[in-house]
């Protein structure tokens, strides 16, 4: 073989080897795609609502997993947590944690406090209660209507967990099951509620010495973490103004037809119908995802109308 050609081959091989070494140093070979970017690590800050140090929670996909993480940080049992609020330690049902969590939200966990037993005389068909639940078996009072039967019983408060009705333990029931049970109680008779109120702080004062307070972050998040009962949690963009209004309208319809308010249920219904082309497809989707509710046809049509308004830009 001519020497010149051998030299050129050696030089070419030397350059190729140099490129290979450089590629190995940088972690990327020529013509070979690099490794995928690491998944975004989501870390949230939390406190016990009655007062505690600040903890960090991460790697959860559901409410149940979140409660377990919070319990681990503060060395309590997950069953001690009644519910969580976002960006405020107060018992503010407008800030209640449901199936969505803003990426910059600060979590406050409300734990079990004083137990109490209350006798109530059902003077009207409606007690004036709105019930919700924490997604892991605890139903509690979300709203009390002014001037209602329950409003006259001052020991019953928003945030109280309903543990028993007339001695029957209802832990593990969904909120609509509890609402149905209360509705079926006979009029003009006494009934007994065993309640657990959230633990209260002994004093009001600054909750943290360093940095801005968590409440100053409200509205700054650019996305939400969508928690799911099955499968991994997903990060989603914040809903558009029209979508948010539609979900709020569905929540109003839930209260009108079903006697409950549940923004997460309203969101689930909206998501079930946003890609459907007619109310029949929407009704089928509702049966598949929320068949236990047995929604009346009039309610389904009204919800479909709210979703249609968003689709048509109204």
mmCIF file of C-alpha atoms in Angstrom:
data_model
loop_
_atom_site.group_PDB
_atom_site.id
_atom_site.type_symbol
_atom_site.label_atom_id
_atom_site.label_comp_id
_atom_site.label_asym_id
_atom_site.label_seq_id
_atom_site.Cartn_x
_atom_site.Cartn_y
_atom_site.Cartn_z
ATOM 1 C CA UNK A 1 0.000 0.000 0.000
ATOM 2 C CA UNK A 2 1.393 3.446 -0.871
ATOM 3 C CA UNK A 3 2.689 5.274 2.163
ATOM 4 C CA UNK A 4 0.743 8.376 1.374
ATOM 5 C CA UNK A 5 -2.527 6.512 1.372
ATOM 6 C CA UNK A 6 -1.642 4.732 4.623
ATOM 7 C CA UNK A 7 -0.844 8.089 6.202
ATOM 8 C CA UNK A 8 -4.122 9.556 5.031
ATOM 9 C CA UNK A 9 -6.022 6.580 6.435
ATOM 10 C CA UNK A 10 -4.221 6.907 9.745
ATOM 11 C CA UNK A 11 -4.975 10.614 9.818
ATOM 12 C CA UNK A 12 -8.626 10.000 9.003
ATOM 13 C CA UNK A 13 -8.814 7.305 11.655
ATOM 14 C CA UNK A 14 -7.114 9.613 14.136
ATOM 15 C CA UNK A 15 -9.675 12.369 13.449
ATOM 16 C CA UNK A 16 -12.536 9.913 13.730
ATOM 17 C CA UNK A 17 -11.155 8.645 17.042
ATOM 18 C CA UNK A 18 -10.813 12.229 18.266
ATOM 19 C CA UNK A 19 -14.425 12.961 17.365
ATOM 20 C CA UNK A 20 -15.520 9.779 19.106
ATOM 21 C CA UNK A 21 -13.603 10.680 22.255
ATOM 22 C CA UNK A 22 -15.062 14.192 22.228
ATOM 23 C CA UNK A 23 -18.537 12.720 21.768
ATOM 24 C CA UNK A 24 -18.029 10.347 24.686
ATOM 25 C CA UNK A 25 -16.771 13.181 26.859
ATOM 26 C CA UNK A 26 -19.831 15.261 26.104
ATOM 27 C CA UNK A 27 -22.119 12.257 26.539
ATOM 28 C CA UNK A 28 -23.415 12.406 22.961
ATOM 29 C CA UNK A 29 -22.295 10.345 19.989
ATOM 30 C CA UNK A 30 -22.501 11.785 16.523
ATOM 31 C CA UNK A 31 -25.800 10.852 14.915
ATOM 32 C CA UNK A 32 -27.149 9.393 18.179
ATOM 33 C CA UNK A 33 -29.760 11.399 20.144
ATOM 34 C CA UNK A 34 -28.830 12.244 23.711
ATOM 35 C CA UNK A 35 -30.675 10.991 26.782
ATOM 36 C CA UNK A 36 -34.098 12.524 27.505
ATOM 37 C CA UNK A 37 -34.206 15.535 29.783
ATOM 38 C CA UNK A 38 -34.899 14.587 33.412
ATOM 39 C CA UNK A 39 -38.506 14.898 34.586
ATOM 40 C CA UNK A 40 -39.362 18.101 36.381
ATOM 41 C CA UNK A 41 -39.056 17.732 40.140
ATOM 42 C CA UNK A 42 -42.059 19.213 41.910
ATOM 43 C CA UNK A 43 -41.577 20.195 45.539
ATOM 44 C CA UNK A 44 -44.323 21.788 47.651
ATOM 45 C CA UNK A 45 -44.113 23.455 51.058
ATOM 46 C CA UNK A 46 -46.550 22.572 53.826
ATOM 47 C CA UNK A 47 -47.451 23.434 57.406
ATOM 48 C CA UNK A 48 -49.965 22.172 59.917
ATOM 49 C CA UNK A 49 -52.745 24.762 59.935
ATOM 50 C CA UNK A 50 -52.757 25.168 63.730
ATOM 51 C CA UNK A 51 -49.025 25.967 63.671
ATOM 52 C CA UNK A 52 -45.805 24.131 62.831
ATOM 53 C CA UNK A 53 -42.477 24.428 61.093
ATOM 54 C CA UNK A 54 -42.479 24.318 57.301
ATOM 55 C CA UNK A 55 -41.975 20.939 55.637
ATOM 56 C CA UNK A 56 -41.330 19.850 52.050
ATOM 57 C CA UNK A 57 -43.446 17.254 50.240
ATOM 58 C CA UNK A 58 -42.873 15.695 46.822
ATOM 59 C CA UNK A 59 -43.406 12.567 44.723
ATOM 60 C CA UNK A 60 -47.164 12.056 45.094
ATOM 61 C CA UNK A 61 -49.907 11.457 42.531
ATOM 62 C CA UNK A 62 -53.101 11.378 44.594
ATOM 63 C CA UNK A 63 -54.680 12.965 47.640
ATOM 64 C CA UNK A 64 -54.043 9.779 49.606
ATOM 65 C CA UNK A 65 -50.331 9.826 48.721
ATOM 66 C CA UNK A 66 -50.125 13.552 49.517
ATOM 67 C CA UNK A 67 -51.645 13.014 52.977
ATOM 68 C CA UNK A 68 -49.169 10.193 53.599
ATOM 69 C CA UNK A 69 -46.253 12.467 52.610
ATOM 70 C CA UNK A 70 -47.482 15.303 54.849
ATOM 71 C CA UNK A 71 -48.007 12.873 57.728
ATOM 72 C CA UNK A 72 -44.477 11.549 57.282
ATOM 73 C CA UNK A 73 -42.972 15.035 57.378
ATOM 74 C CA UNK A 74 -44.788 16.008 60.584
ATOM 75 C CA UNK A 75 -44.658 12.536 62.204
ATOM 76 C CA UNK A 76 -48.412 12.057 62.515
ATOM 77 C CA UNK A 77 -50.787 9.404 61.184
ATOM 78 C CA UNK A 78 -52.356 10.146 57.762
ATOM 79 C CA UNK A 79 -55.768 9.477 59.340
ATOM 80 C CA UNK A 80 -55.262 12.581 61.527
ATOM 81 C CA UNK A 81 -55.558 14.880 58.490
ATOM 82 C CA UNK A 82 -59.120 16.091 57.858
ATOM 83 C CA UNK A 83 -58.476 18.297 54.821
ATOM 84 C CA UNK A 84 -56.018 20.808 53.398
ATOM 85 C CA UNK A 85 -56.354 24.434 52.353
ATOM 86 C CA UNK A 86 -54.120 26.289 49.909
ATOM 87 C CA UNK A 87 -52.265 29.502 50.729
ATOM 88 C CA UNK A 88 -54.120 30.103 53.988
ATOM 89 C CA UNK A 89 -54.200 28.345 57.387
ATOM 90 C CA UNK A 90 -57.789 29.477 57.909
ATOM 91 C CA UNK A 91 -60.775 27.160 57.433
ATOM 92 C CA UNK A 92 -61.615 28.781 54.111
ATOM 93 C CA UNK A 93 -63.645 26.450 51.899
ATOM 94 C CA UNK A 94 -62.916 28.641 48.861
ATOM 95 C CA UNK A 95 -59.253 27.612 49.240
ATOM 96 C CA UNK A 96 -59.941 23.921 49.835
ATOM 97 C CA UNK A 97 -57.510 21.475 48.206
ATOM 98 C CA UNK A 98 -59.293 19.227 45.744
ATOM 99 C CA UNK A 99 -57.950 17.428 42.706
ATOM 100 C CA UNK A 100 -55.736 20.275 41.532
ATOM 101 C CA UNK A 101 -52.731 21.950 43.095
ATOM 102 C CA UNK A 102 -51.069 25.123 41.804
ATOM 103 C CA UNK A 103 -47.356 24.639 41.251
ATOM 104 C CA UNK A 104 -46.597 27.472 43.680
ATOM 105 C CA UNK A 105 -49.348 26.738 46.193
ATOM 106 C CA UNK A 106 -48.497 26.444 49.895
ATOM 107 C CA UNK A 107 -50.337 23.579 51.616
ATOM 108 C CA UNK A 108 -51.879 23.839 55.091
ATOM 109 C CA UNK A 109 -53.046 20.566 56.640
ATOM 110 C CA UNK A 110 -55.942 20.717 59.099
ATOM 111 C CA UNK A 111 -55.811 17.860 61.614
ATOM 112 C CA UNK A 112 -58.310 16.400 64.061
ATOM 113 C CA UNK A 113 -59.133 18.486 67.108
ATOM 114 C CA UNK A 114 -61.952 18.311 69.644
ATOM 115 C CA UNK A 115 -64.707 15.694 69.357
ATOM 116 C CA UNK A 116 -68.267 16.784 70.055
ATOM 117 C CA UNK A 117 -71.758 15.274 70.030
ATOM 118 C CA UNK A 118 -74.694 17.441 69.032
ATOM 119 C CA UNK A 119 -78.448 16.782 69.078
ATOM 120 C CA UNK A 120 -80.377 18.508 66.291
ATOM 121 C CA UNK A 121 -84.121 18.885 65.842
ATOM 122 C CA UNK A 122 -85.007 18.630 62.154
ATOM 123 C CA UNK A 123 -87.678 21.278 61.859
ATOM 124 C CA UNK A 124 -87.424 21.605 58.042
ATOM 125 C CA UNK A 125 -86.862 19.200 55.162
ATOM 126 C CA UNK A 126 -83.612 20.976 54.330
ATOM 127 C CA UNK A 127 -80.989 21.277 57.052
ATOM 128 C CA UNK A 128 -79.073 23.999 55.208
ATOM 129 C CA UNK A 129 -75.831 22.023 54.943
ATOM 130 C CA UNK A 130 -73.440 21.564 52.050
ATOM 131 C CA UNK A 131 -71.265 18.481 52.487
ATOM 132 C CA UNK A 132 -67.970 17.662 50.784
ATOM 133 C CA UNK A 133 -65.224 15.103 51.463
ATOM 134 C CA UNK A 134 -61.449 14.948 51.413
ATOM 135 C CA UNK A 135 -61.219 12.132 48.892
ATOM 136 C CA UNK A 136 -59.940 9.591 51.407
ATOM 137 C CA UNK A 137 -63.004 8.874 53.516
ATOM 138 C CA UNK A 138 -63.761 11.950 55.621
ATOM 139 C CA UNK A 139 -66.927 13.948 54.914
ATOM 140 C CA UNK A 140 -67.142 17.411 56.418
ATOM 141 C CA UNK A 141 -69.262 20.554 56.391
ATOM 142 C CA UNK A 142 -68.384 22.919 53.568
ATOM 143 C CA UNK A 143 -71.138 25.494 53.942
ATOM 144 C CA UNK A 144 -73.976 26.402 56.330
ATOM 145 C CA UNK A 145 -76.893 28.405 54.966
ATOM 146 C CA UNK A 146 -77.835 31.510 56.916
ATOM 147 C CA UNK A 147 -81.065 31.095 58.891
ATOM 148 C CA UNK A 148 -81.175 27.327 58.374
ATOM 149 C CA UNK A 149 -81.748 24.596 60.950
ATOM 150 C CA UNK A 150 -78.033 23.922 61.303
ATOM 151 C CA UNK A 151 -77.245 27.637 61.470
ATOM 152 C CA UNK A 152 -79.250 27.813 64.708
ATOM 153 C CA UNK A 153 -76.967 25.187 66.312
ATOM 154 C CA UNK A 154 -73.877 27.286 67.017
ATOM 155 C CA UNK A 155 -71.702 24.359 68.086
ATOM 156 C CA UNK A 156 -71.783 23.034 64.498
ATOM 157 C CA UNK A 157 -69.195 24.794 62.323
ATOM 158 C CA UNK A 158 -67.863 24.827 58.791
ATOM 159 C CA UNK A 159 -64.948 22.374 58.616
ATOM 160 C CA UNK A 160 -66.414 19.919 61.152
ATOM 161 C CA UNK A 161 -65.910 16.294 60.117
ATOM 162 C CA UNK A 162 -69.097 14.211 60.411
ATOM 163 C CA UNK A 163 -68.013 10.933 61.998
ATOM 164 C CA UNK A 164 -71.381 9.408 62.975
ATOM 165 C CA UNK A 165 -75.083 10.031 62.306
ATOM 166 C CA UNK A 166 -77.400 8.598 64.968
ATOM 167 C CA UNK A 167 -74.575 6.317 66.118
ATOM 168 C CA UNK A 168 -73.815 4.978 62.621
ATOM 169 C CA UNK A 169 -70.166 5.449 61.663
ATOM 170 C CA UNK A 170 -69.935 7.023 58.197
ATOM 171 C CA UNK A 171 -66.154 7.216 57.821
ATOM 172 C CA UNK A 172 -65.390 6.121 54.268
ATOM 173 C CA UNK A 173 -68.635 7.486 52.816
ATOM 174 C CA UNK A 174 -68.584 9.941 49.912
ATOM 175 C CA UNK A 175 -70.114 13.362 50.462
ATOM 176 C CA UNK A 176 -73.212 12.656 48.338
ATOM 177 C CA UNK A 177 -73.915 9.519 50.399
ATOM 178 C CA UNK A 178 -73.756 11.565 53.608
ATOM 179 C CA UNK A 179 -75.994 14.267 52.108
ATOM 180 C CA UNK A 180 -78.542 11.604 51.114
ATOM 181 C CA UNK A 181 -78.475 10.108 54.618
ATOM 182 C CA UNK A 182 -79.159 13.508 56.203
ATOM 183 C CA UNK A 183 -81.918 14.263 53.709
ATOM 184 C CA UNK A 184 -83.667 10.977 54.537
ATOM 185 C CA UNK A 185 -83.851 11.745 58.273
ATOM 186 C CA UNK A 186 -87.433 12.211 59.414
ATOM 187 C CA UNK A 187 -88.770 15.719 59.828
ATOM 188 C CA UNK A 188 -89.761 16.953 63.319
ATOM 189 C CA UNK A 189 -87.491 14.456 65.053
ATOM 190 C CA UNK A 190 -84.191 14.696 66.908
ATOM 191 C CA UNK A 191 -81.038 13.201 65.462
ATOM 192 C CA UNK A 192 -77.484 13.044 66.766
ATOM 193 C CA UNK A 193 -74.251 14.041 65.036
ATOM 194 C CA UNK A 194 -70.820 13.069 66.259
ATOM 195 C CA UNK A 195 -68.368 15.618 64.916
ATOM 196 C CA UNK A 196 -64.633 16.305 64.995
ATOM 197 C CA UNK A 197 -63.583 19.897 64.527
ATOM 198 C CA UNK A 198 -60.218 20.890 63.023
ATOM 199 C CA UNK A 199 -57.538 21.666 65.570
ATOM 200 C CA UNK A 200 -57.309 25.374 66.258
ATOM 201 C CA UNK A 201 -54.229 27.519 66.823
ATOM 202 C CA UNK A 202 -53.801 28.805 70.365
ATOM 203 C CA UNK A 203 -52.671 32.208 69.205
ATOM 204 C CA UNK A 204 -52.641 34.346 66.113
ATOM 205 C CA UNK A 205 -49.252 35.539 64.944
ATOM 206 C CA UNK A 206 -46.636 35.298 62.224
ATOM 207 C CA UNK A 207 -46.407 31.750 60.899
ATOM 208 C CA UNK A 208 -42.919 32.039 59.418
ATOM 209 C CA UNK A 209 -39.933 34.261 60.094
ATOM 210 C CA UNK A 210 -38.274 34.113 56.714
ATOM 211 C CA UNK A 211 -39.327 35.190 53.251
ATOM 212 C CA UNK A 212 -42.707 36.251 51.967
ATOM 213 C CA UNK A 213 -45.854 34.712 53.342
ATOM 214 C CA UNK A 214 -47.444 31.989 51.276
ATOM 215 C CA UNK A 215 -50.633 33.988 50.800
ATOM 216 C CA UNK A 216 -48.702 36.547 48.777
ATOM 217 C CA UNK A 217 -48.156 33.893 46.105
ATOM 218 C CA UNK A 218 -51.815 33.422 45.275
ATOM 219 C CA UNK A 219 -52.394 33.783 41.552
ATOM 220 C CA UNK A 220 -48.724 33.621 40.584
ATOM 221 C CA UNK A 221 -48.688 29.948 39.589
ATOM 222 C CA UNK A 222 -48.403 29.206 35.880
ATOM 223 C CA UNK A 223 -49.769 25.694 36.055
ATOM 224 C CA UNK A 224 -51.462 23.092 38.186
ATOM 225 C CA UNK A 225 -50.704 19.570 39.320
ATOM 226 C CA UNK A 226 -53.736 17.421 38.541
ATOM 227 C CA UNK A 227 -54.062 14.642 41.146
ATOM 228 C CA UNK A 228 -55.695 11.399 40.050
ATOM 229 C CA UNK A 229 -57.116 8.371 41.861
ATOM 230 C CA UNK A 230 -55.476 6.127 39.237
ATOM 231 C CA UNK A 231 -52.317 6.781 37.273
ATOM 232 C CA UNK A 232 -49.669 9.478 37.611
ATOM 233 C CA UNK A 233 -50.383 13.111 38.375
ATOM 234 C CA UNK A 234 -50.013 15.481 35.422
ATOM 235 C CA UNK A 235 -49.012 19.125 35.122
ATOM 236 C CA UNK A 236 -51.581 21.219 33.258
ATOM 237 C CA UNK A 237 -51.864 24.831 32.201
ATOM 238 C CA UNK A 238 -54.233 26.970 34.229
ATOM 239 C CA UNK A 239 -57.761 26.881 32.768
ATOM 240 C CA UNK A 240 -58.829 29.687 30.481
ATOM 241 C CA UNK A 241 -61.249 32.257 31.845
ATOM 242 C CA UNK A 242 -64.095 30.778 29.774
ATOM 243 C CA UNK A 243 -63.335 27.248 30.983
ATOM 244 C CA UNK A 244 -63.158 28.418 34.595
ATOM 245 C CA UNK A 245 -66.562 30.110 34.238
ATOM 246 C CA UNK A 246 -68.054 26.955 32.714
ATOM 247 C CA UNK A 247 -66.759 24.818 35.578
ATOM 248 C CA UNK A 248 -68.182 27.302 38.072
ATOM 249 C CA UNK A 249 -71.546 27.124 36.283
ATOM 250 C CA UNK A 250 -71.468 23.298 36.441
ATOM 251 C CA UNK A 251 -70.757 23.607 40.174
ATOM 252 C CA UNK A 252 -73.830 25.862 40.507
ATOM 253 C CA UNK A 253 -75.905 23.272 38.626
ATOM 254 C CA UNK A 254 -74.661 20.551 40.989
ATOM 255 C CA UNK A 255 -75.977 22.550 43.930
ATOM 256 C CA UNK A 256 -79.285 23.282 42.166
ATOM 257 C CA UNK A 257 -80.032 19.712 41.104
ATOM 258 C CA UNK A 258 -78.062 17.556 43.553
ATOM 259 C CA UNK A 259 -77.734 19.745 46.653
ATOM 260 C CA UNK A 260 -73.924 19.591 46.629
ATOM 261 C CA UNK A 261 -71.054 21.830 45.577
ATOM 262 C CA UNK A 262 -67.865 20.123 44.428
ATOM 263 C CA UNK A 263 -65.494 22.000 42.122
ATOM 264 C CA UNK A 264 -63.476 18.845 41.433
ATOM 265 C CA UNK A 265 -66.582 16.931 40.404
ATOM 266 C CA UNK A 266 -67.577 19.886 38.202
ATOM 267 C CA UNK A 267 -64.115 19.854 36.609
ATOM 268 C CA UNK A 268 -64.354 16.104 35.973
ATOM 269 C CA UNK A 269 -67.711 16.598 34.263
ATOM 270 C CA UNK A 270 -66.329 19.393 32.107
ATOM 271 C CA UNK A 271 -63.348 17.253 31.064
ATOM 272 C CA UNK A 272 -65.690 14.365 30.219
ATOM 273 C CA UNK A 273 -67.689 16.529 27.825
ATOM 274 C CA UNK A 274 -65.207 18.906 26.219
ATOM 275 C CA UNK A 275 -64.388 16.584 23.292
ATOM 276 C CA UNK A 276 -67.899 15.168 22.775
ATOM 277 C CA UNK A 277 -70.010 16.208 19.796
ATOM 278 C CA UNK A 278 -73.516 15.814 21.243
ATOM 279 C CA UNK A 279 -75.355 15.365 24.573
ATOM 280 C CA UNK A 280 -75.853 11.616 24.011
ATOM 281 C CA UNK A 281 -72.082 11.039 23.816
ATOM 282 C CA UNK A 282 -71.694 13.234 26.893
ATOM 283 C CA UNK A 283 -74.309 11.210 28.814
ATOM 284 C CA UNK A 284 -72.484 7.976 27.956
ATOM 285 C CA UNK A 285 -69.178 9.484 29.135
ATOM 286 C CA UNK A 286 -70.785 10.539 32.426
ATOM 287 C CA UNK A 287 -72.170 7.036 32.979
ATOM 288 C CA UNK A 288 -68.710 5.569 32.403
ATOM 289 C CA UNK A 289 -66.898 7.917 34.785
ATOM 290 C CA UNK A 290 -69.584 8.934 37.308
ATOM 291 C CA UNK A 291 -72.257 6.276 37.017
ATOM 292 C CA UNK A 292 -72.865 6.139 40.774
ATOM 293 C CA UNK A 293 -74.490 9.579 40.726
ATOM 294 C CA UNK A 294 -77.451 8.742 38.415
ATOM 295 C CA UNK A 295 -77.725 12.342 37.172
ATOM 296 C CA UNK A 296 -81.204 13.396 35.938
ATOM 297 C CA UNK A 297 -81.536 14.099 32.199
ATOM 298 C CA UNK A 298 -82.382 17.776 32.754
ATOM 299 C CA UNK A 299 -79.143 18.247 34.691
ATOM 300 C CA UNK A 300 -77.084 16.534 31.973
ATOM 301 C CA UNK A 301 -78.586 18.785 29.278
ATOM 302 C CA UNK A 302 -77.910 21.924 31.325
ATOM 303 C CA UNK A 303 -74.301 20.881 31.917
ATOM 304 C CA UNK A 304 -73.905 20.123 28.211
ATOM 305 C CA UNK A 305 -75.185 23.643 27.515
ATOM 306 C CA UNK A 306 -72.524 25.148 29.779
ATOM 307 C CA UNK A 307 -69.814 23.159 27.972
ATOM 308 C CA UNK A 308 -71.268 24.162 24.591
ATOM 309 C CA UNK A 309 -71.031 27.842 25.533
ATOM 310 C CA UNK A 310 -67.272 27.445 26.014
ATOM 311 C CA UNK A 311 -66.884 25.596 22.690
ATOM 312 C CA UNK A 312 -68.723 28.368 20.854
ATOM 313 C CA UNK A 313 -66.816 31.139 22.621
ATOM 314 C CA UNK A 314 -69.829 32.518 24.474
#
